[in-house]
Amino acid sequence: MAGITDRFIAKLRVRDEVSDAEAAAVEGLVNRTRDYPADTTVVRAGEELTESLLLVDGFAYRYKDLRDGRRQILELNLPGDFVDLHGFVLKRIDHSVATLTPATIAFAAHDDLRRVTVEMPHLGRLLWFQTALDAAIHREWITTLGQKSATGRLAQLFCELRERLAIGGLVEGDRFHFPLTQAELGEVTGLTSVHVNRTLKSLREAGLVTIDRGAVAIHDLVRLKREAEFDPTYLSLEKRPR
Amino acid sequence: MAGITDRFIAKLRVRDEVSDAEAAAVEGLVNRTRDYPADTTVVRAGEELTESLLLVDGFAYRYKDLRDGRRQILELNLPGDFVDLHGFVLKRIDHSVATLTPATIAFAAHDDLRRVTVEMPHLGRLLWFQTALDAAIHREWITTLGQKSATGRLAQLFCELRERLAIGGLVEGDRFHFPLTQAELGEVTGLTSVHVNRTLKSLREAGLVTIDRGAVAIHDLVRLKREAEFDPTYLSLEKRPR
DNA sequence: CGGGGTTTTGACATGGGTCAAGGAACGTGG
DNA sequence: CCACGTTCCTTGACCCATGTCAAAACCCCG
């Protein structure tokens, strides 16, 4: 892989044309990189940001803490995700960011983002688009948490991750890397780890999905999608000019 | 009120400086206005947009349909909200928009938005910020739906609306206009209308809130906030340069 | 090969859903 | 300004999906 931002650029290119000059500008945004161990909080809710995090390699997630130690995971972030790009305009961040696996993170200074978006308005819209896509994913999860059963929630997650990982070429056949514990799965889906366990069992026995040694294997994608009422429109997988 | 976009500009001015030239540019974006009756779907999920909707007056909401007629309301929109500004960069919209009351809606063509954001980059960032604020509200609702009880969900809604309406001067003392049926409240909170009814009763009997003739009256804000675990950070109510 | 973190399972509790029906409120036409 | 139909609110009885608590079993990883 030639550049630090290649995976991110690849995601943009699914949705729109990205010129070489724009790709170079993105690569130029990143002034340093840092490695983190697994299970490390990188940004804490309430902080003021002057740079945004691009996840180069590894898995991460964003979450909110509640009073008594409960947490809600808001979104899983995959290699190539610009994790908190919205911090560029929000400034004060409303949630924390943590690694799930050992991860390499690159940093883009907000001053540089401002310069680049002024000089290259189309690239600016592409970055804006990425934050709007995040919001669309949030909306799908509002719907999932508000309306779907335990089975539907887990099915939704697997369908979504499969699509998002496929963009980066991170799905092999029907399998992809999946480093969440069942407790963390519960924090994503708003369920207890005990009920996650039972629901996974029923999905397994129905021949839809299994999780084995940190990998998901989807055995019946059609039925899994039906179980989730999965409609990928919200992922904006079509190419169109912005 | 002098201009169609005054309420929207007022919301921007809570978060950052907006020059007269920028305010005039926003007013110039709006080329036409249209009135809609209550309970009318204005934009349908899956449509491709070439303009975005600014809610001038009245209440609206965004929602997703599920198979069997169930719906999830994603966010309530208040007078002065730029309801689907994210459509400017998403193009194809993942949800529907409907009016809750009779409403006046103004339209901003995406071509004009593109021109304005190129010519006035700071204004562009303010618009971007508005979409990021929407996403922050979504994240709060993911947490609310994933982790909070029926009581907490309703309390959260009342606390949030109070803050958001106060910006536009739409809260009088402890009361504000609230035109939702209990069935619609259920679609916001992921509950059945029957359970919404019971939960409202318990909030009423605990002396926290009452709903009467289309208005909410908050009787004990401190306890209501505690019930919701309400922390307004996500609403970005501080003024800071973008 | 020992031990902390996971996963799995069982027994039981409960918040919220379902179904059903009566009552209140409200808009519309006469 | 009344009558009537429709929608909305309220309540009761019962049910079920998911939560709680607790204990084994498993499984890496050092």
CSV table of N, CA, C and O in Angstrom, one decimal, chain B residues 104-176:
chain,number,residue,atom,x,y,z
B,104,THR,N,-44.7,26.0,6.6
B,104,THR,CA,-44.1,26.7,5.5
B,104,THR,C,-42.7,26.2,5.3
B,104,THR,O,-41.9,26.2,6.2
B,105,ILE,N,-42.4,25.8,4.0
B,105,ILE,CA,-41.1,25.3,3.7
B,105,ILE,C,-40.5,26.1,2.6
B,105,ILE,O,-41.2,26.4,1.6
B,106,ALA,N,-39.2,26.4,2.8
B,106,ALA,CA,-38.5,27.1,1.7
B,106,ALA,C,-37.5,26.2,1.1
B,106,ALA,O,-37.0,25.2,1.7
B,107,PHE,N,-37.1,26.4,-0.2
B,107,PHE,CA,-36.3,25.5,-0.9
B,107,PHE,C,-35.0,26.1,-1.4
B,107,PHE,O,-35.0,27.3,-1.9
B,108,ALA,N,-33.9,25.4,-1.1
B,108,ALA,CA,-32.6,25.9,-1.5
B,108,ALA,C,-32.0,25.0,-2.6
B,108,ALA,O,-31.8,23.8,-2.2
B,109,ALA,N,-31.8,25.5,-3.8
B,109,ALA,CA,-31.2,24.6,-4.8
B,109,ALA,C,-29.8,24.2,-4.5
B,109,ALA,O,-29.0,25.0,-4.1
B,110,HIS,N,-29.5,23.0,-4.8
B,110,HIS,CA,-28.1,22.5,-4.5
B,110,HIS,C,-27.1,23.2,-5.4
B,110,HIS,O,-26.0,23.5,-4.9
B,111,ASP,N,-27.4,23.6,-6.6
B,111,ASP,CA,-26.5,24.4,-7.4
B,111,ASP,C,-26.2,25.7,-6.7
B,111,ASP,O,-25.0,26.1,-6.7
B,112,ASP,N,-27.1,26.3,-6.1
B,112,ASP,CA,-26.9,27.6,-5.4
B,112,ASP,C,-26.1,27.3,-4.1
B,112,ASP,O,-25.2,28.1,-3.7
B,113,LEU,N,-26.4,26.2,-3.4
B,113,LEU,CA,-25.6,25.9,-2.2
B,113,LEU,C,-24.1,25.7,-2.6
B,113,LEU,O,-23.2,26.1,-1.9
B,114,ARG,N,-23.9,25.0,-3.7
B,114,ARG,CA,-22.5,24.8,-4.2
B,114,ARG,C,-21.8,26.1,-4.4
B,114,ARG,O,-20.7,26.3,-3.9
B,115,ARG,N,-22.5,27.0,-5.1
B,115,ARG,CA,-21.9,28.3,-5.4
B,115,ARG,C,-21.5,29.0,-4.1
B,115,ARG,O,-20.4,29.5,-3.9
B,116,VAL,N,-22.5,29.1,-3.2
B,116,VAL,CA,-22.3,29.9,-2.0
B,116,VAL,C,-21.2,29.3,-1.1
B,116,VAL,O,-20.4,30.0,-0.6
B,117,THR,N,-21.1,28.0,-1.0
B,117,THR,CA,-20.1,27.4,-0.2
B,117,THR,C,-18.7,27.6,-0.8
B,117,THR,O,-17.7,27.6,0.0
B,118,VAL,N,-18.6,27.7,-2.1
B,118,VAL,CA,-17.3,27.9,-2.7
B,118,VAL,C,-16.9,29.4,-2.5
B,118,VAL,O,-15.8,29.7,-2.1
B,119,GLU,N,-17.9,30.3,-2.6
B,119,GLU,CA,-17.6,31.7,-2.5
B,119,GLU,C,-17.4,32.1,-1.1
B,119,GLU,O,-16.6,33.1,-0.8
B,120,MET,N,-18.1,31.5,-0.2
B,120,MET,CA,-18.0,31.8,1.2
B,120,MET,C,-17.7,30.6,2.1
B,120,MET,O,-18.6,30.0,2.7
B,121,PRO,N,-16.4,30.3,2.2
B,121,PRO,CA,-16.0,29.0,2.8
B,121,PRO,C,-16.4,29.0,4.3
B,121,PRO,O,-16.8,27.9,4.8
B,122,HIS,N,-16.4,30.1,5.0
B,122,HIS,CA,-16.8,30.1,6.4
B,122,HIS,C,-18.3,29.7,6.5
B,122,HIS,O,-18.7,28.9,7.4
B,123,LEU,N,-19.1,30.3,5.6
B,123,LEU,CA,-20.5,29.9,5.6
B,123,LEU,C,-20.7,28.4,5.3
B,123,LEU,O,-21.5,27.8,5.9
B,124,GLY,N,-19.8,28.0,4.4
B,124,GLY,CA,-19.9,26.6,4.1
B,124,GLY,C,-19.6,25.7,5.3
B,124,GLY,O,-20.3,24.7,5.5
B,125,ARG,N,-18.7,26.1,6.1
B,125,ARG,CA,-18.4,25.3,7.3
B,125,ARG,C,-19.6,25.4,8.3
B,125,ARG,O,-19.8,24.5,9.0
B,126,LEU,N,-20.2,26.6,8.3
B,126,LEU,CA,-21.4,26.7,9.2
B,126,LEU,C,-22.5,25.7,8.8
B,126,LEU,O,-23.2,25.1,9.6
B,127,LEU,N,-22.7,25.6,7.5
B,127,LEU,CA,-23.7,24.7,7.0
B,127,LEU,C,-23.3,23.2,7.3
B,127,LEU,O,-24.1,22.4,7.7
B,128,TRP,N,-22.0,22.9,7.0
B,128,TRP,CA,-21.5,21.6,7.4
B,128,TRP,C,-21.7,21.4,8.9
B,128,TRP,O,-22.2,20.3,9.3
B,129,PHE,N,-21.4,22.4,9.7
B,129,PHE,CA,-21.7,22.2,11.1
B,129,PHE,C,-23.1,21.8,11.4
B,129,PHE,O,-23.3,20.9,12.3
B,130,GLN,N,-24.1,22.4,10.7
B,130,GLN,CA,-25.5,22.1,11.0
B,130,GLN,C,-25.7,20.6,10.8
B,130,GLN,O,-26.4,20.0,11.5
B,131,THR,N,-25.1,20.1,9.7
B,131,THR,CA,-25.4,18.6,9.4
B,131,THR,C,-24.6,17.8,10.5
B,131,THR,O,-25.1,16.7,10.9
B,132,ALA,N,-23.5,18.3,11.0
B,132,ALA,CA,-22.8,17.5,12.0
B,132,ALA,C,-23.5,17.6,13.3
B,132,ALA,O,-23.5,16.6,14.1
B,133,LEU,N,-24.2,18.7,13.6
B,133,LEU,CA,-25.1,18.8,14.8
B,133,LEU,C,-26.2,17.8,14.7
B,133,LEU,O,-26.5,17.1,15.7
B,134,ASP,N,-26.8,17.6,13.6
B,134,ASP,CA,-27.8,16.6,13.4
B,134,ASP,C,-27.3,15.2,13.7
B,134,ASP,O,-27.9,14.4,14.4
B,135,ALA,N,-26.1,15.0,13.3
B,135,ALA,CA,-25.5,13.7,13.5
B,135,ALA,C,-25.3,13.5,15.0
B,135,ALA,O,-25.5,12.4,15.6
B,136,ALA,N,-24.9,14.6,15.7
B,136,ALA,CA,-24.7,14.5,17.2
B,136,ALA,C,-26.0,14.2,17.8
B,136,ALA,O,-26.0,13.4,18.8
B,137,ILE,N,-27.1,14.8,17.4
B,137,ILE,CA,-28.4,14.5,17.9
B,137,ILE,C,-28.7,13.0,17.7
B,137,ILE,O,-29.3,12.3,18.5
B,138,HIS,N,-28.4,12.5,16.5
B,138,HIS,CA,-28.7,11.1,16.2
B,138,HIS,C,-27.9,10.2,17.2
B,138,HIS,O,-28.5,9.2,17.7
B,139,ARG,N,-26.7,10.6,17.5
B,139,ARG,CA,-25.9,9.7,18.4
B,139,ARG,C,-26.5,9.7,19.8
B,139,ARG,O,-26.5,8.7,20.4
B,140,GLU,N,-27.0,10.9,20.2
B,140,GLU,CA,-27.7,10.9,21.5
B,140,GLU,C,-28.9,9.9,21.5
B,140,GLU,O,-29.2,9.3,22.5
B,141,TRP,N,-29.6,9.9,20.4
B,141,TRP,CA,-30.7,9.0,20.3
B,141,TRP,C,-30.4,7.5,20.2
B,141,TRP,O,-31.1,6.7,20.6
B,142,ILE,N,-29.3,7.2,19.6
B,142,ILE,CA,-28.8,5.9,19.6
B,142,ILE,C,-28.6,5.4,21.0
B,142,ILE,O,-29.0,4.4,21.4
B,143,THR,N,-28.0,6.3,21.8
B,143,THR,CA,-27.7,6.0,23.2
B,143,THR,C,-29.0,5.9,24.0
B,143,THR,O,-29.2,5.0,24.8
B,144,THR,N,-29.9,6.8,23.7
B,144,THR,CA,-31.2,6.8,24.4
B,144,THR,C,-32.0,5.5,24.1
B,144,THR,O,-32.5,4.9,25.0
B,145,LEU,N,-32.1,5.1,22.8
B,145,LEU,CA,-32.8,4.0,22.4
B,145,LEU,C,-32.1,2.7,22.9
B,145,LEU,O,-32.8,1.7,23.2
B,146,GLY,N,-30.8,2.7,22.9
B,146,GLY,CA,-30.1,1.5,23.2
B,146,GLY,C,-30.0,1.3,24.7
B,146,GLY,O,-30.0,0.1,25.2
B,147,GLN,N,-30.1,2.3,25.5
B,147,GLN,CA,-29.8,2.2,27.0
B,147,GLN,C,-30.8,2.6,27.9
B,147,GLN,O,-30.8,2.2,29.1
B,148,LYS,N,-31.8,3.5,27.5
B,148,LYS,CA,-32.6,4.0,28.5
B,148,LYS,C,-34.0,3.4,28.5
B,148,LYS,O,-34.5,2.9,27.5
B,149,SER,N,-34.6,3.5,29.7
B,149,SER,CA,-36.0,3.0,29.9
B,149,SER,C,-37.0,3.9,29.3
B,149,SER,O,-36.7,5.0,28.8
B,150,ALA,N,-38.2,3.4,29.2
B,150,ALA,CA,-39.3,4.2,28.7
B,150,ALA,C,-39.4,5.6,29.3
B,150,ALA,O,-39.5,6.6,28.6
B,151,THR,N,-39.3,5.7,30.6
B,151,THR,CA,-39.3,7.0,31.3
B,151,THR,C,-38.1,7.9,30.9
B,151,THR,O,-38.3,9.0,30.6
B,152,GLY,N,-37.0,7.3,30.8
B,152,GLY,CA,-35.8,8.0,30.4
B,152,GLY,C,-35.9,8.5,29.0
B,152,GLY,O,-35.4,9.6,28.7
B,153,ARG,N,-36.4,7.7,28.1
B,153,ARG,CA,-36.6,8.1,26.7
B,153,ARG,C,-37.5,9.4,26.6
B,153,ARG,O,-37.1,10.3,25.9
B,154,LEU,N,-38.6,9.3,27.2
B,154,LEU,CA,-39.5,10.4,27.1
B,154,LEU,C,-38.9,11.7,27.8
B,154,LEU,O,-39.0,12.8,27.3
B,155,ALA,N,-38.3,11.5,29.0
B,155,ALA,CA,-37.6,12.6,29.6
B,155,ALA,C,-36.6,13.2,28.7
B,155,ALA,O,-36.5,14.4,28.6
B,156,GLN,N,-35.8,12.4,28.1
B,156,GLN,CA,-34.8,12.9,27.2
B,156,GLN,C,-35.4,13.7,26.1
B,156,GLN,O,-34.9,14.8,25.8
B,157,LEU,N,-36.5,13.3,25.5
B,157,LEU,CA,-37.1,14.0,24.4
B,157,LEU,C,-37.5,15.4,24.9
B,157,LEU,O,-37.3,16.4,24.2
B,158,PHE,N,-38.2,15.4,26.1
B,158,PHE,CA,-38.7,16.7,26.6
B,158,PHE,C,-37.5,17.7,26.9
B,158,PHE,O,-37.6,18.9,26.6
B,159,CYS,N,-36.4,17.1,27.5
B,159,CYS,CA,-35.3,18.0,27.8
B,159,CYS,C,-34.6,18.5,26.5
B,159,CYS,O,-34.3,19.7,26.4
B,160,GLU,N,-34.5,17.6,25.5
B,160,GLU,CA,-33.9,18.1,24.2
B,160,GLU,C,-34.7,19.1,23.5
B,160,GLU,O,-34.2,20.2,23.1
B,161,LEU,N,-36.0,18.9,23.4
B,161,LEU,CA,-36.9,19.8,22.7
B,161,LEU,C,-36.9,21.2,23.4
B,161,LEU,O,-36.9,22.2,22.8
B,162,ARG,N,-36.9,21.1,24.8
B,162,ARG,CA,-36.9,22.4,25.5
B,162,ARG,C,-35.7,23.2,25.1
B,162,ARG,O,-35.8,24.4,24.9
B,163,GLU,N,-34.5,22.6,25.1
B,163,GLU,CA,-33.3,23.3,24.8
B,163,GLU,C,-33.3,23.8,23.3
B,163,GLU,O,-33.0,25.0,23.0
B,164,ARG,N,-33.7,23.0,22.4
B,164,ARG,CA,-33.7,23.4,21.0
B,164,ARG,C,-34.8,24.4,20.7
B,164,ARG,O,-34.5,25.3,19.9
B,165,LEU,N,-35.9,24.4,21.4
B,165,LEU,CA,-36.9,25.4,21.1
B,165,LEU,C,-36.6,26.7,21.8
B,165,LEU,O,-36.9,27.8,21.3
B,166,ALA,N,-35.9,26.6,22.9
B,166,ALA,CA,-35.5,27.8,23.6
B,166,ALA,C,-34.6,28.7,22.7
B,166,ALA,O,-34.7,30.0,22.8
B,167,ILE,N,-33.8,28.1,21.9
B,167,ILE,CA,-32.9,28.9,21.0
B,167,ILE,C,-33.7,29.8,20.1
B,167,ILE,O,-33.4,31.0,19.9
B,168,GLY,N,-34.9,29.3,19.7
B,168,GLY,CA,-35.7,30.1,18.8
B,168,GLY,C,-36.8,31.0,19.6
B,168,GLY,O,-37.7,31.5,19.0
B,169,GLY,N,-36.6,31.0,20.9
B,169,GLY,CA,-37.6,31.7,21.7
B,169,GLY,C,-38.9,31.1,21.8
B,169,GLY,O,-39.9,31.8,21.9
B,170,LEU,N,-39.0,29.8,21.6
B,170,LEU,CA,-40.3,29.1,21.5
B,170,LEU,C,-40.7,28.4,22.8
B,170,LEU,O,-41.6,27.6,22.8
B,171,VAL,N,-40.0,28.7,23.9
B,171,VAL,CA,-40.4,28.2,25.2
B,171,VAL,C,-40.9,29.4,26.0
B,171,VAL,O,-40.2,30.4,26.1
B,172,GLU,N,-42.1,29.2,26.6
B,172,GLU,CA,-42.7,30.3,27.4
B,172,GLU,C,-42.7,29.7,28.9
B,172,GLU,O,-43.6,28.9,29.2
B,173,GLY,N,-41.8,30.2,29.7
B,173,GLY,CA,-41.8,29.7,31.1
B,173,GLY,C,-41.4,28.3,31.0
B,173,GLY,O,-40.3,27.9,30.5
B,174,ASP,N,-42.3,27.4,31.5
B,174,ASP,CA,-41.9,26.0,31.5
B,174,ASP,C,-42.8,25.2,30.4
B,174,ASP,O,-42.8,24.0,30.4
B,175,ARG,N,-43.4,26.0,29.5
B,175,ARG,CA,-44.2,25.3,28.5
B,175,ARG,C,-43.8,25.6,27.1
B,175,ARG,O,-43.2,26.6,26.7
B,176,PHE,N,-44.0,24.6,26.2
B,176,PHE,CA,-43.8,24.7,24.8
B,176,PHE,C,-44.8,23.9,24.0
B,176,PHE,O,-45.3,22.9,24.5
